[in-house]
């Protein structure tokens, strides 16, 4: 069906090729250690998009997990 084909195309182009392109672009703009840390933001961004687009519930567990991710990033970026 066209819907399935569209979802498959997005999975390949949107979430795979675009991710690699953005990673390469970011590496040209800043330190590799900083770029690597932002890979950990994926669950945070996914949670926000799921809440916004699908009406998913943001639970205390989700908020605590996001807090831990940000805390880890802050600690890793400190010198």
mmCIF file of N, CA, C and O in Angstrom:
data_model
loop_
_atom_site.group_PDB
_atom_site.id
_atom_site.type_symbol
_atom_site.label_atom_id
_atom_site.label_comp_id
_atom_site.label_asym_id
_atom_site.label_seq_id
_atom_site.Cartn_x
_atom_site.Cartn_y
_atom_site.Cartn_z
ATOM 1 N N UNK A 1 0.839 -1.186 0.000
ATOM 2 C CA UNK A 1 0.000 0.000 0.000
ATOM 3 C C UNK A 1 0.885 1.251 0.000
ATOM 4 O O UNK A 1 2.031 1.208 0.454
ATOM 5 N N UNK A 2 0.362 2.357 -0.469
ATOM 6 C CA UNK A 2 1.148 3.600 -0.492
ATOM 7 C C UNK A 2 1.583 4.074 0.890
ATOM 8 O O UNK A 2 2.669 4.635 1.046
ATOM 9 N N UNK A 3 0.769 3.828 1.900
ATOM 10 C CA UNK A 3 1.133 4.238 3.258
ATOM 11 C C UNK A 3 2.355 3.482 3.744
ATOM 12 O O UNK A 3 3.286 4.074 4.316
ATOM 13 N N UNK A 4 2.362 2.175 3.518
ATOM 14 C CA UNK A 4 3.498 1.354 3.939
ATOM 15 C C UNK A 4 4.756 1.774 3.186
ATOM 16 O O UNK A 4 5.837 1.896 3.777
ATOM 17 N N UNK A 5 4.639 2.004 1.896
ATOM 18 C CA UNK A 5 5.793 2.427 1.095
ATOM 19 C C UNK A 5 6.307 3.791 1.569
ATOM 20 O O UNK A 5 7.517 4.011 1.628
ATOM 21 N N UNK A 6 5.403 4.686 1.911
ATOM 22 C CA UNK A 6 5.812 5.984 2.432
ATOM 23 C C UNK A 6 6.538 5.869 3.762
ATOM 24 O O UNK A 6 7.552 6.532 3.993
ATOM 25 N N UNK A 7 6.053 4.993 4.631
ATOM 26 C CA UNK A 7 6.714 4.766 5.919
ATOM 27 C C UNK A 7 8.093 4.149 5.727
ATOM 28 O O UNK A 7 9.049 4.517 6.414
ATOM 29 N N UNK A 8 8.194 3.228 4.787
ATOM 30 C CA UNK A 8 9.489 2.613 4.508
ATOM 31 C C UNK A 8 10.467 3.640 3.949
ATOM 32 O O UNK A 8 11.636 3.671 4.323
ATOM 33 N N UNK A 9 9.985 4.496 3.060
ATOM 34 C CA UNK A 9 10.846 5.539 2.490
ATOM 35 C C UNK A 9 11.323 6.490 3.580
ATOM 36 O O UNK A 9 12.491 6.881 3.610
ATOM 37 N N UNK A 10 10.436 6.861 4.490
ATOM 38 C CA UNK A 10 10.839 7.735 5.581
ATOM 39 C C UNK A 10 11.861 7.053 6.476
ATOM 40 O O UNK A 10 12.816 7.681 6.932
ATOM 41 N N UNK A 11 11.658 5.770 6.740
ATOM 42 C CA UNK A 11 12.594 5.036 7.601
ATOM 43 C C UNK A 11 13.991 5.033 6.995
ATOM 44 O O UNK A 11 14.989 5.166 7.703
ATOM 45 N N UNK A 12 14.074 4.902 5.678
ATOM 46 C CA UNK A 12 15.380 4.877 5.020
ATOM 47 C C UNK A 12 15.956 6.283 4.908
ATOM 48 O O UNK A 12 17.084 6.546 5.309
ATOM 49 N N UNK A 13 15.178 7.202 4.377
ATOM 50 C CA UNK A 13 15.692 8.550 4.112
ATOM 51 C C UNK A 13 15.705 9.402 5.373
ATOM 52 O O UNK A 13 16.729 9.988 5.722
ATOM 53 N N UNK A 14 14.589 9.453 6.071
ATOM 54 C CA UNK A 14 14.470 10.344 7.218
ATOM 55 C C UNK A 14 15.309 9.945 8.409
ATOM 56 O O UNK A 14 16.046 10.759 8.963
ATOM 57 N N UNK A 15 15.213 8.694 8.779
ATOM 58 C CA UNK A 15 15.877 8.320 10.023
ATOM 59 C C UNK A 15 17.251 7.710 9.837
ATOM 60 O O UNK A 15 17.992 7.582 10.797
ATOM 61 N N UNK A 16 17.629 7.357 8.644
ATOM 62 C CA UNK A 16 18.944 6.751 8.436
ATOM 63 C C UNK A 16 19.863 7.688 7.674
ATOM 64 O O UNK A 16 20.865 8.167 8.215
ATOM 65 N N UNK A 17 19.543 7.968 6.431
ATOM 66 C CA UNK A 17 20.427 8.808 5.619
ATOM 67 C C UNK A 17 20.559 10.217 6.187
ATOM 68 O O UNK A 17 21.656 10.774 6.247
ATOM 69 N N UNK A 18 19.455 10.790 6.610
ATOM 70 C CA UNK A 18 19.495 12.147 7.151
ATOM 71 C C UNK A 18 20.321 12.193 8.439
ATOM 72 O O UNK A 18 21.063 13.144 8.669
ATOM 73 N N UNK A 19 20.206 11.163 9.255
ATOM 74 C CA UNK A 19 20.978 11.106 10.493
ATOM 75 C C UNK A 19 22.471 11.081 10.210
ATOM 76 O O UNK A 19 23.243 11.809 10.840
ATOM 77 N N UNK A 20 22.877 10.256 9.265
ATOM 78 C CA UNK A 20 24.304 10.193 8.930
ATOM 79 C C UNK A 20 24.783 11.517 8.339
ATOM 80 O O UNK A 20 25.867 11.995 8.664
ATOM 81 N N UNK A 21 23.980 12.131 7.486
ATOM 82 C CA UNK A 21 24.362 13.410 6.891
ATOM 83 C C UNK A 21 24.516 14.480 7.972
ATOM 84 O O UNK A 21 25.489 15.240 7.978
ATOM 85 N N UNK A 22 23.562 14.534 8.899
ATOM 86 C CA UNK A 22 23.637 15.531 9.971
ATOM 87 C C UNK A 22 24.832 15.279 10.888
ATOM 88 O O UNK A 22 25.451 16.223 11.375
ATOM 89 N N UNK A 23 25.160 14.020 11.105
ATOM 90 C CA UNK A 23 26.326 13.683 11.924
ATOM 91 C C UNK A 23 27.608 14.174 11.258
ATOM 92 O O UNK A 23 28.467 14.774 11.915
ATOM 93 N N UNK A 24 27.746 13.933 9.983
ATOM 94 C CA UNK A 24 28.926 14.402 9.241
ATOM 95 C C UNK A 24 28.988 15.929 9.258
ATOM 96 O O UNK A 24 30.054 16.520 9.472
ATOM 97 N N UNK A 25 27.854 16.578 9.052
ATOM 98 C CA UNK A 25 27.805 18.040 9.073
ATOM 99 C C UNK A 25 28.230 18.564 10.444
ATOM 100 O O UNK A 25 29.023 19.502 10.541
ATOM 101 N N UNK A 26 27.694 17.957 11.512
ATOM 102 C CA UNK A 26 28.033 18.400 12.864
ATOM 103 C C UNK A 26 29.516 18.199 13.168
ATOM 104 O O UNK A 26 30.138 19.035 13.824
ATOM 105 N N UNK A 27 30.080 17.094 12.675
ATOM 106 C CA UNK A 27 31.508 16.854 12.893
ATOM 107 C C UNK A 27 32.375 17.921 12.231
ATOM 108 O O UNK A 27 33.467 18.215 12.710
ATOM 109 N N UNK A 28 31.881 18.510 11.163
ATOM 110 C CA UNK A 28 32.650 19.568 10.505
ATOM 111 C C UNK A 28 32.549 20.900 11.250
ATOM 112 O O UNK A 28 33.321 21.809 10.995
ATOM 113 N N UNK A 29 31.594 20.994 12.179
ATOM 114 C CA UNK A 29 31.358 22.249 12.896
ATOM 115 C C UNK A 29 31.895 22.275 14.319
ATOM 116 O O UNK A 29 32.106 23.349 14.882
ATOM 117 N N UNK A 30 32.084 21.113 14.938
ATOM 118 C CA UNK A 30 32.483 21.090 16.345
ATOM 119 C C UNK A 30 33.300 19.839 16.661
ATOM 120 O O UNK A 30 33.554 19.026 15.785
ATOM 121 N N UNK A 31 33.671 19.679 17.922
ATOM 122 C CA UNK A 31 34.487 18.536 18.353
ATOM 123 C C UNK A 31 33.704 17.229 18.258
ATOM 124 O O UNK A 31 32.507 17.184 18.507
ATOM 125 N N UNK A 32 34.414 16.175 17.946
ATOM 126 C CA UNK A 32 33.761 14.870 17.829
ATOM 127 C C UNK A 32 33.198 14.395 19.162
ATOM 128 O O UNK A 32 32.167 13.727 19.201
ATOM 129 N N UNK A 33 33.841 14.742 20.257
ATOM 130 C CA UNK A 33 33.331 14.329 21.569
ATOM 131 C C UNK A 33 31.970 14.961 21.861
ATOM 132 O O UNK A 33 31.099 14.333 22.455
ATOM 133 N N UNK A 34 31.775 16.208 21.447
ATOM 134 C CA UNK A 34 30.489 16.873 21.655
ATOM 135 C C UNK A 34 29.419 16.264 20.751
ATOM 136 O O UNK A 34 28.284 16.061 21.174
ATOM 137 N N UNK A 35 29.781 15.956 19.514
ATOM 138 C CA UNK A 35 28.832 15.356 18.580
ATOM 139 C C UNK A 35 28.390 13.981 19.086
ATOM 140 O O UNK A 35 27.207 13.639 19.030
ATOM 141 N N UNK A 36 29.311 13.213 19.600
ATOM 142 C CA UNK A 36 28.984 11.872 20.090
ATOM 143 C C UNK A 36 27.983 11.927 21.242
ATOM 144 O O UNK A 36 27.102 11.076 21.341
ATOM 145 N N UNK A 37 28.090 12.932 22.085
ATOM 146 C CA UNK A 37 27.172 13.040 23.214
ATOM 147 C C UNK A 37 25.739 13.267 22.777
ATOM 148 O O UNK A 37 24.797 12.813 23.433
ATOM 149 N N UNK A 38 25.548 13.951 21.684
ATOM 150 C CA UNK A 38 24.192 14.272 21.262
ATOM 151 C C UNK A 38 23.433 13.065 20.727
ATOM 152 O O UNK A 38 22.215 13.109 20.576
ATOM 153 N N UNK A 39 24.122 11.973 20.488
ATOM 154 C CA UNK A 39 23.429 10.727 20.128
ATOM 155 C C UNK A 39 22.538 10.279 21.279
ATOM 156 O O UNK A 39 21.509 9.632 21.065
ATOM 157 N N UNK A 40 22.915 10.646 22.497
ATOM 158 C CA UNK A 40 22.121 10.265 23.661
ATOM 159 C C UNK A 40 20.832 11.067 23.781
ATOM 160 O O UNK A 40 19.966 10.727 24.588
ATOM 161 N N UNK A 41 20.679 12.111 22.987
ATOM 162 C CA UNK A 41 19.439 12.891 23.015
ATOM 163 C C UNK A 41 18.311 12.229 22.233
ATOM 164 O O UNK A 41 17.161 12.654 22.339
ATOM 165 N N UNK A 42 18.606 11.199 21.485
ATOM 166 C CA UNK A 42 17.584 10.555 20.667
ATOM 167 C C UNK A 42 16.359 10.127 21.480
ATOM 168 O O UNK A 42 15.230 10.406 21.071
ATOM 169 N N UNK A 43 16.502 9.466 22.640
ATOM 170 C CA UNK A 43 15.292 9.100 23.384
ATOM 171 C C UNK A 43 14.507 10.304 23.897
ATOM 172 O O UNK A 43 13.277 10.251 23.987
ATOM 173 N N UNK A 44 15.199 11.379 24.214
ATOM 174 C CA UNK A 44 14.514 12.587 24.680
ATOM 175 C C UNK A 44 13.677 13.174 23.544
ATOM 176 O O UNK A 44 12.490 13.493 23.718
ATOM 177 N N UNK A 45 14.290 13.311 22.387
ATOM 178 C CA UNK A 45 13.588 13.861 21.224
ATOM 179 C C UNK A 45 12.432 12.955 20.819
ATOM 180 O O UNK A 45 11.331 13.425 20.509
ATOM 181 N N UNK A 46 12.665 11.651 20.853
ATOM 182 C CA UNK A 46 11.605 10.703 20.508
ATOM 183 C C UNK A 46 10.430 10.820 21.469
ATOM 184 O O UNK A 46 9.270 10.789 21.049
ATOM 185 N N UNK A 47 10.709 10.977 22.748
ATOM 186 C CA UNK A 47 9.635 11.124 23.739
ATOM 187 C C UNK A 47 8.814 12.378 23.480
ATOM 188 O O UNK A 47 7.578 12.350 23.553
ATOM 189 N N UNK A 48 9.485 13.468 23.164
ATOM 190 C CA UNK A 48 8.780 14.727 22.890
ATOM 191 C C UNK A 48 7.933 14.605 21.630
ATOM 192 O O UNK A 48 6.763 15.019 21.608
ATOM 193 N N UNK A 49 8.507 14.024 20.571
ATOM 194 C CA UNK A 49 7.750 13.857 19.335
ATOM 195 C C UNK A 49 6.565 12.906 19.517
ATOM 196 O O UNK A 49 5.490 13.133 18.959
ATOM 197 N N UNK A 50 6.752 11.835 20.300
ATOM 198 C CA UNK A 50 5.654 10.894 20.551
ATOM 199 C C UNK A 50 4.535 11.572 21.343
ATOM 200 O O UNK A 50 3.352 11.318 21.098
ATOM 201 N N UNK A 51 4.899 12.428 22.272
ATOM 202 C CA UNK A 51 3.892 13.169 23.033
ATOM 203 C C UNK A 51 3.130 14.124 22.112
ATOM 204 O O UNK A 51 1.907 14.177 22.132
ATOM 205 N N UNK A 52 3.885 14.842 21.287
ATOM 206 C CA UNK A 52 3.272 15.848 20.423
ATOM 207 C C UNK A 52 2.442 15.218 19.301
ATOM 208 O O UNK A 52 1.299 15.601 19.073
ATOM 209 N N UNK A 53 3.008 14.250 18.601
ATOM 210 C CA UNK A 53 2.358 13.702 17.409
ATOM 211 C C UNK A 53 1.366 12.583 17.709
ATOM 212 O O UNK A 53 0.364 12.441 17.009
ATOM 213 N N UNK A 54 1.639 11.799 18.746
ATOM 214 C CA UNK A 54 0.807 10.620 18.998
ATOM 215 C C UNK A 54 -0.001 10.687 20.282
ATOM 216 O O UNK A 54 -0.767 9.776 20.587
ATOM 217 N N UNK A 55 0.220 11.740 21.056
ATOM 218 C CA UNK A 55 -0.515 11.872 22.302
ATOM 219 C C UNK A 55 -0.041 10.927 23.401
ATOM 220 O O UNK A 55 -0.791 10.631 24.330
ATOM 221 N N UNK A 56 1.207 10.464 23.299
ATOM 222 C CA UNK A 56 1.762 9.582 24.329
ATOM 223 C C UNK A 56 1.856 10.340 25.655
ATOM 224 O O UNK A 56 2.043 11.548 25.696
ATOM 225 N N UNK A 57 1.742 9.605 26.721
ATOM 226 C CA UNK A 57 1.786 10.195 28.058
ATOM 227 C C UNK A 57 3.235 10.292 28.515
ATOM 228 O O UNK A 57 4.002 9.341 28.407
ATOM 229 N N UNK A 58 3.595 11.467 29.020
ATOM 230 C CA UNK A 58 4.917 11.660 29.614
ATOM 231 C C UNK A 58 4.795 11.298 31.091
ATOM 232 O O UNK A 58 4.118 11.987 31.857
ATOM 233 N N UNK A 59 5.438 10.220 31.469
ATOM 234 C CA UNK A 59 5.338 9.715 32.844
ATOM 235 C C UNK A 59 6.506 10.238 33.690
ATOM 236 O O UNK A 59 7.498 10.738 33.143
ATOM 237 N N UNK A 60 6.405 10.116 34.998
ATOM 238 C CA UNK A 60 7.549 10.484 35.853
ATOM 239 C C UNK A 60 8.809 9.691 35.485
ATOM 240 O O UNK A 60 9.919 10.226 35.564
ATOM 241 N N UNK A 61 8.640 8.469 35.086
ATOM 242 C CA UNK A 61 9.793 7.656 34.672
ATOM 243 C C UNK A 61 10.469 8.264 33.444
ATOM 244 O O UNK A 61 11.703 8.304 33.363
ATOM 245 N N UNK A 62 9.677 8.743 32.489
ATOM 246 C CA UNK A 62 10.224 9.398 31.301
ATOM 247 C C UNK A 62 10.973 10.664 31.687
ATOM 248 O O UNK A 62 12.079 10.903 31.203
ATOM 249 N N UNK A 63 10.387 11.465 32.548
ATOM 250 C CA UNK A 63 11.032 12.708 32.982
ATOM 251 C C UNK A 63 12.339 12.422 33.725
ATOM 252 O O UNK A 63 13.343 13.102 33.504
ATOM 253 N N UNK A 64 12.321 11.408 34.586
ATOM 254 C CA UNK A 64 13.529 11.055 35.326
ATOM 255 C C UNK A 64 14.615 10.552 34.377
ATOM 256 O O UNK A 64 15.791 10.901 34.527
ATOM 257 N N UNK A 65 14.222 9.771 33.397
ATOM 258 C CA UNK A 65 15.184 9.278 32.405
ATOM 259 C C UNK A 65 15.795 10.430 31.616
ATOM 260 O O UNK A 65 17.010 10.450 31.373
ATOM 261 N N UNK A 66 14.968 11.387 31.225
ATOM 262 C CA UNK A 66 15.475 12.558 30.506
ATOM 263 C C UNK A 66 16.434 13.354 31.393
ATOM 264 O O UNK A 66 17.474 13.823 30.923
ATOM 265 N N UNK A 67 16.087 13.490 32.652
ATOM 266 C CA UNK A 67 16.962 14.175 33.605
ATOM 267 C C UNK A 67 18.321 13.484 33.682
ATOM 268 O O UNK A 67 19.372 14.143 33.654
ATOM 269 N N UNK A 68 18.324 12.157 33.772
ATOM 270 C CA UNK A 68 19.583 11.416 33.841
ATOM 271 C C UNK A 68 20.411 11.592 32.567
ATOM 272 O O UNK A 68 21.638 11.696 32.627
ATOM 273 N N UNK A 69 19.747 11.622 31.425
ATOM 274 C CA UNK A 69 20.462 11.833 30.167
ATOM 275 C C UNK A 69 21.134 13.206 30.172
ATOM 276 O O UNK A 69 22.313 13.328 29.849
ATOM 277 N N UNK A 70 20.384 14.242 30.546
ATOM 278 C CA UNK A 70 20.966 15.588 30.578
ATOM 279 C C UNK A 70 22.079 15.691 31.620
ATOM 280 O O UNK A 70 23.100 16.328 31.379
ATOM 281 N N UNK A 71 21.898 15.069 32.762
ATOM 282 C CA UNK A 71 22.925 15.083 33.787
ATOM 283 C C UNK A 71 24.201 14.416 33.277
ATOM 284 O O UNK A 71 25.300 14.939 33.473
ATOM 285 N N UNK A 72 24.053 13.281 32.624
ATOM 286 C CA UNK A 72 25.210 12.598 32.055
ATOM 287 C C UNK A 72 25.920 13.439 31.010
ATOM 288 O O UNK A 72 27.165 13.474 30.955
ATOM 289 N N UNK A 73 25.148 14.141 30.186
ATOM 290 C CA UNK A 73 25.754 15.004 29.174
ATOM 291 C C UNK A 73 26.516 16.149 29.814
ATOM 292 O O UNK A 73 27.621 16.501 29.384
ATOM 293 N N UNK A 74 25.933 16.747 30.841
ATOM 294 C CA UNK A 74 26.595 17.861 31.530
ATOM 295 C C UNK A 74 27.906 17.387 32.161
ATOM 296 O O UNK A 74 28.943 18.043 32.034
ATOM 297 N N UNK A 75 27.859 16.227 32.806
ATOM 298 C CA UNK A 75 29.066 15.708 33.427
ATOM 299 C C UNK A 75 30.128 15.357 32.387
ATOM 300 O O UNK A 75 31.313 15.588 32.607
ATOM 301 N N UNK A 76 29.713 14.835 31.272
ATOM 302 C CA UNK A 76 30.678 14.454 30.227
ATOM 303 C C UNK A 76 31.294 15.672 29.540
ATOM 304 O O UNK A 76 32.445 15.628 29.106
ATOM 305 N N UNK A 77 30.545 16.754 29.436
ATOM 306 C CA UNK A 77 31.050 17.956 28.770
ATOM 307 C C UNK A 77 31.932 18.823 29.667
ATOM 308 O O UNK A 77 32.637 19.693 29.182
ATOM 309 N N UNK A 78 31.852 18.593 30.976
ATOM 310 C CA UNK A 78 32.690 19.365 31.901
ATOM 311 C C UNK A 78 34.144 18.983 31.712
ATOM 312 O O UNK A 78 34.471 17.852 31.415
ATOM 313 N N UNK A 79 34.999 19.935 31.933
ATOM 314 C CA UNK A 79 36.437 19.656 31.794
ATOM 315 C C UNK A 79 37.096 19.593 33.133
ATOM 316 O O UNK A 79 36.760 20.166 34.076
#
